[in-house]
Coordinates of C-alpha atoms in Angstrom, one line a residue:
V1 CA -14.1 143.1 190.3
L2 CA -13.7 146.3 192.4
N3 CA -13.8 146.7 196.4
L4 CA -14.4 150.2 196.3
Y5 CA -16.5 153.1 194.8
I6 CA -16.6 156.6 194.2
L7 CA -19.3 158.9 196.6
I8 CA -18.7 163.2 196.3
T9 CA -19.9 165.1 198.2
P10 CA -20.1 168.8 198.2
F11 CA -18.1 171.5 200.2
L12 CA -20.2 173.7 202.5
S13 CA -19.0 176.6 200.2
P14 CA -20.8 179.5 197.6
S15 CA -19.4 176.9 195.1
P16 CA -22.0 174.2 193.8
C17 CA -18.9 173.4 191.5
D18 CA -17.0 172.6 195.1
F19 CA -16.0 168.5 195.9
H20 CA -14.9 166.0 197.2
I21 CA -14.0 162.1 196.5
C22 CA -14.3 159.6 199.5
P23 CA -13.3 155.6 197.7
L24 CA -15.8 153.6 199.7
T25 CA -15.6 150.3 200.9
N26 CA -18.1 148.1 198.4
Y27 CA -17.3 144.8 197.9
Y28 CA -19.9 143.0 200.7
K29 CA -23.2 144.6 199.2
R30 CA -22.8 142.4 196.7
I31 CA -23.3 139.9 198.4
L32 CA -25.1 141.4 201.6
L33 CA -27.8 143.5 199.6
S34 CA -28.5 139.9 196.4
V35 CA -28.7 137.8 199.6
S36 CA -31.3 139.6 201.9
Y37 CA -33.0 141.2 199.1
S38 CA -34.1 137.9 197.3
L39 CA -35.0 136.4 200.4
I40 CA -37.4 139.0 202.0
F41 CA -39.0 138.9 198.4
L42 CA -39.6 135.7 197.9
V43 CA -41.0 135.2 201.3
G44 CA -41.5 138.3 201.8
L45 CA -44.3 137.5 198.3
S46 CA -45.3 134.3 200.3
L47 CA -46.4 135.3 203.2
N48 CA -48.4 138.5 202.4
G49 CA -49.8 136.6 199.3
A50 CA -51.3 133.7 201.7
L51 CA -51.9 136.4 204.4
L52 CA -54.4 138.2 201.4
W53 CA -55.8 135.2 200.5
S54 CA -56.7 133.5 203.3
V55 CA -58.0 137.5 205.4
C56 CA -59.7 138.5 202.0
G57 CA -60.6 135.2 200.8
R58 CA -62.1 133.2 203.8
T59 CA -63.0 136.2 206.1
R60 CA -67.4 137.0 206.5
H61 CA -66.9 139.9 208.3
W62 CA -64.9 142.9 207.8
R63 CA -63.6 144.4 211.6
S64 CA -62.1 147.1 212.0
T65 CA -58.4 144.5 212.7
V66 CA -58.8 143.0 209.1
I67 CA -59.1 145.8 207.1
Y68 CA -55.9 147.1 208.9
M69 CA -53.6 144.1 208.7
T70 CA -55.4 143.8 204.9
N71 CA -54.0 146.7 204.0
L72 CA -50.9 146.6 205.9
A73 CA -50.8 143.0 203.6
V74 CA -51.0 145.2 200.7
A75 CA -48.1 147.8 201.5
D76 CA -46.1 144.7 202.5
L77 CA -46.4 143.5 198.9
L78 CA -45.5 146.4 197.7
Y79 CA -42.6 147.4 199.2
C80 CA -41.4 143.7 198.1
L81 CA -42.0 144.8 194.3
W82 CA -41.5 148.2 195.0
P83 CA -38.5 150.3 197.4
F84 CA -40.7 152.8 198.4
G85 CA -44.0 151.7 201.5
N86 CA -46.2 153.3 203.5
I87 CA -45.6 149.9 206.4
M88 CA -45.4 152.3 209.5
M89 CA -48.6 154.4 209.5
F90 CA -50.6 151.3 208.7
L91 CA -48.6 149.2 212.1
T92 CA -49.1 152.5 214.1
C93 CA -53.1 152.6 213.1
I94 CA -53.0 148.9 214.0
S95 CA -51.1 149.8 217.4
M96 CA -53.1 152.4 218.0
H97 CA -56.5 150.2 217.4
H98 CA -55.2 147.5 219.5
F99 CA -54.3 149.8 221.8
I100 CA -58.1 151.2 221.9
G101 CA -59.3 147.8 222.5
V102 CA -57.5 147.1 225.3
C103 CA -57.8 149.9 227.3
F104 CA -60.8 151.3 226.3
P105 CA -62.9 147.7 225.4
I106 CA -66.2 149.5 225.2
A107 CA -65.1 152.6 222.8
T108 CA -64.3 149.5 220.1
V109 CA -67.7 148.0 220.1
R110 CA -68.8 151.2 218.1
P111 CA -70.2 150.9 215.1
R112 CA -68.1 153.5 213.5
T113 CA -64.7 152.3 214.4
K114 CA -65.2 150.2 211.7
K115 CA -66.1 153.2 209.3
L116 CA -62.7 154.7 211.1
A117 CA -60.8 152.1 209.3
F118 CA -61.6 152.5 205.8
F119 CA -61.0 156.8 206.4
A120 CA -57.7 156.3 208.2
S121 CA -56.7 153.6 206.0
G122 CA -57.4 155.9 203.0
L123 CA -56.0 159.1 204.6
V124 CA -52.3 157.0 205.5
W125 CA -51.6 156.1 201.9
V126 CA -52.4 159.8 200.3
L127 CA -50.3 160.4 202.8
A128 CA -48.2 157.8 201.9
T129 CA -48.4 159.2 198.4
A130 CA -47.7 162.7 199.2
E131 CA -44.7 161.6 201.1
I132 CA -43.2 160.1 198.3
L133 CA -43.7 162.0 195.9
L134 CA -40.2 164.2 196.3
T135 CA -38.8 160.8 196.3
L136 CA -39.3 160.4 192.5
V137 CA -38.1 163.9 192.0
F138 CA -35.0 163.9 193.9
A139 CA -33.5 159.9 192.8
R140 CA -31.3 160.6 189.7
T141 CA -29.1 158.2 188.0
G142 CA -25.5 159.6 186.7
V143 CA -22.9 158.2 184.3
I144 CA -19.3 158.0 185.5
N145 CA -16.7 157.1 183.6
N146 CA -19.4 155.4 180.6
I147 CA -21.0 153.3 183.5
T148 CA -24.1 154.1 184.8
V149 CA -24.6 154.6 188.5
C150 CA -27.4 154.8 190.7
F151 CA -27.2 158.0 193.4
E152 CA -27.7 157.3 196.6
M153 CA -31.0 159.3 197.9
T154 CA -29.8 161.8 195.4
T155 CA -27.4 163.8 193.4
A156 CA -23.8 165.4 194.7
T157 CA -25.4 168.5 193.9
Q158 CA -29.2 168.4 195.1
F159 CA -28.2 167.2 198.9
K160 CA -28.3 170.1 200.5
V161 CA -32.4 170.7 198.8
Y162 CA -32.9 167.3 200.0
F163 CA -31.5 166.9 203.1
P164 CA -33.9 168.8 204.9
Y165 CA -36.7 166.1 203.1
G166 CA -34.5 163.5 204.5
L167 CA -35.2 164.7 208.0
F168 CA -39.1 165.3 207.1
L169 CA -39.2 161.7 206.0
A170 CA -37.7 161.0 209.2
I171 CA -39.8 163.6 211.3
V172 CA -42.3 161.6 209.6
G173 CA -42.8 158.2 208.2
F174 CA -41.0 157.3 211.6
L175 CA -39.8 158.5 214.7
I176 CA -44.0 160.2 214.9
P177 CA -45.1 156.8 214.6
F178 CA -42.9 154.6 216.1
I179 CA -43.6 157.0 219.7
T180 CA -47.1 156.5 218.6
V181 CA -46.6 152.8 218.4
V182 CA -44.2 152.4 221.5
I183 CA -46.4 154.3 223.8
C184 CA -49.7 152.5 223.0
Y185 CA -47.6 148.6 223.7
C186 CA -46.3 150.0 226.8
S187 CA -49.8 150.6 227.5
M188 CA -51.1 147.8 226.5
I189 CA -48.4 146.1 228.3
K190 CA -49.6 147.9 231.5
V191 CA -53.0 147.8 231.8
L192 CA -52.6 143.7 230.9
H193 CA -50.4 143.3 233.7
C194 CA -52.4 145.4 236.2
R195 CA -55.7 143.1 235.2
A196 CA -53.8 140.2 235.8
A197 CA -52.8 141.6 239.0
D198 CA -56.3 142.5 240.1
S199 CA -58.8 140.5 239.1
I200 CA -58.9 136.8 239.5
S201 CA -58.6 134.3 236.2
T202 CA -59.1 130.6 235.7
A203 CA -55.9 129.3 233.7
R204 CA -57.5 129.5 230.0
T205 CA -57.7 133.3 231.0
A206 CA -53.9 133.5 232.2
C207 CA -53.0 131.6 228.9
M208 CA -54.8 133.8 227.2
R209 CA -53.4 137.1 228.4
N210 CA -49.6 135.9 228.7
K211 CA -49.5 135.0 225.4
S212 CA -51.1 138.1 224.7
L213 CA -48.7 139.9 226.6
Y214 CA -45.8 137.5 224.8
I215 CA -47.1 138.5 221.6
L216 CA -46.9 143.0 222.4
L217 CA -42.9 142.3 223.2
V218 CA -42.2 140.9 220.7
V219 CA -44.2 143.2 218.3
C220 CA -42.6 145.7 219.9
L221 CA -39.2 144.3 219.9
M222 CA -39.3 143.5 216.5
F223 CA -40.4 147.3 215.6
V224 CA -37.5 148.4 217.9
V225 CA -35.1 146.3 215.8
C226 CA -36.0 147.1 212.3
F227 CA -37.4 150.2 212.6
L228 CA -34.4 152.0 215.0
P229 CA -31.6 151.3 214.0
Y230 CA -31.6 152.5 210.1
H231 CA -33.4 154.9 211.2
F232 CA -30.9 156.3 213.0
V233 CA -27.7 155.4 210.4
R234 CA -29.6 157.5 208.1
T235 CA -29.9 160.7 210.4
V236 CA -26.4 160.2 211.5
Y237 CA -25.7 159.7 207.7
L238 CA -27.8 162.7 206.7
F239 CA -25.7 165.5 209.4
V240 CA -22.1 164.0 208.0
R241 CA -22.5 164.0 204.2
V242 CA -24.0 167.7 205.0
S243 CA -21.9 168.8 207.8
M244 CA -18.5 166.4 207.4
P245 CA -17.7 165.6 203.9
G246 CA -14.1 165.3 204.5
D247 CA -14.2 163.2 207.2
C248 CA -13.7 160.2 204.7
H249 CA -13.2 157.3 207.8
L250 CA -16.5 158.3 209.1
L251 CA -18.4 158.8 205.5
N252 CA -17.5 155.3 205.6
A253 CA -18.2 154.1 208.4
V254 CA -21.7 154.8 208.2
M255 CA -22.2 154.1 205.7
I256 CA -21.6 151.0 206.0
S257 CA -23.7 150.2 209.0
Y258 CA -26.6 152.1 206.9
N259 CA -26.2 149.8 204.3
V260 CA -26.8 146.6 207.2
W261 CA -29.6 147.7 207.7
K262 CA -31.3 148.2 204.8
P263 CA -32.3 144.5 204.9
A264 CA -33.4 144.4 208.8
V265 CA -36.4 147.1 208.3
S266 CA -37.2 145.6 204.7
F267 CA -37.0 142.4 206.8
N268 CA -40.2 143.5 208.7
C269 CA -42.2 142.9 205.5
C270 CA -41.8 139.1 206.2
A271 CA -42.8 138.9 209.8
N272 CA -45.7 141.5 209.4
P273 CA -47.6 137.7 207.8
F274 CA -45.7 135.6 210.1
L275 CA -46.6 137.7 213.0
Y276 CA -50.6 138.2 212.7
F277 CA -50.5 134.1 211.6
W278 CA -49.4 133.6 215.1
G279 CA -51.1 135.8 217.0
S280 CA -54.4 134.7 215.5
G281 CA -53.9 132.0 215.2
G282 CA -54.6 131.8 211.3
Y283 CA -51.4 129.6 210.7
N284 CA -53.6 126.4 212.4
K285 CA -56.5 127.4 211.2
L286 CA -55.0 127.6 207.2
W287 CA -52.7 124.1 208.5
V288 CA -56.1 122.9 209.4
W289 CA -57.7 123.7 205.8
L290 CA -54.9 122.7 203.7
R291 CA -54.9 118.8 205.4
R292 CA -58.8 119.2 204.7
K293 CA -58.0 119.8 200.5
K294 CA -55.5 117.1 200.5
K295 CA -57.4 114.4 202.7
R296 CA -60.2 115.8 199.7
V297 CA -58.1 115.6 196.9
I298 CA -56.6 112.3 198.5
I299 CA -60.6 110.2 199.1
S300 CA -61.2 111.9 195.8
E301 CA -58.4 110.4 194.0
K302 CA -58.8 106.7 195.5
K303 CA -62.3 106.2 194.4
A304 CA -61.5 107.6 191.0
T305 CA -58.8 104.4 191.2
I306 CA -61.6 102.1 192.9
A307 CA -64.2 103.4 189.8
H308 CA -61.1 102.5 187.5
S309 CA -60.3 99.4 188.9
N310 CA -64.0 98.9 189.1
R311 CA -64.4 99.0 185.0
N312 CA -61.6 97.3 184.5
T313 CA -62.8 94.4 186.5
L314 CA -66.9 95.0 185.0
E315 CA -65.1 94.6 181.1
A316 CA -62.7 91.6 181.6
S317 CA -65.7 89.6 183.1
S318 CA -67.8 90.5 180.3
F319 CA -65.3 90.1 178.0
S320 CA -64.0 86.5 179.5
A321 CA -68.4 85.8 179.5
Y322 CA -68.1 86.2 175.9
L323 CA -65.3 84.0 175.0
E324 CA -66.9 81.5 176.7
S325 CA -70.1 82.0 174.7

């Protein structure tokens, strides 16, 4: 088993045939990425499937939050089944909707917020599809020493062309949504904290407000941990590949960091349904429903057993009476 693989990086020169070959450490990827992606696939598929079933099958009134969460669950499922997704944009829509609901509660009562949720969700799908179309163009495989390999992002000859597109994805697909989400959640935390200080609340209201603050902090922290390191390292990797292709030591360090933080982004598709169930109380409702269903099954089985026993007793009594006669 080879512990090294070759990364071909182009020099910044007019000739397209000038390349630099860097041996990079590769052994950690076989264990880290295989195990992490397998767990993320199984857990993410199960949790998002349960979320879709809970939201779509047991929701009578489709509010704006339900619309966004349904689209987010679908995006998470697609991410589990396909390496590209539009999770960031739906998280941005949800954070903006919550921000309006907390900071401007009267605005969310208006009927058009539901139509706006459908429109925003459709727009996100269109924008995300348009963003990843070029990814399909740049994605390439090649043959090195009679072995078919998948290139990181794109081939060495196309990397300079890919560089502007990579920066575009970092800005539009991460930076703008990230700033929007952080501003919205920080504003919500500030508003809830100020309301708690200015008003006299009951114990139940104070408990609900503290829970909301705690959930907002957890969501904001999860958002930062899952997305910020990966996109930062990915942007650094783009600049190193284009500007300093001959520095193999730096390229190796950045490449390792880039691959280590890859599973953190994917972990977000597992955390989203968990946070939804925890924050909305949906976990308790789902658990109660499953327990009730289990009890109904047990009761039905008991009734069937009793009926079968009574039938056997009746048949035995009839047979005994027949013998006595």
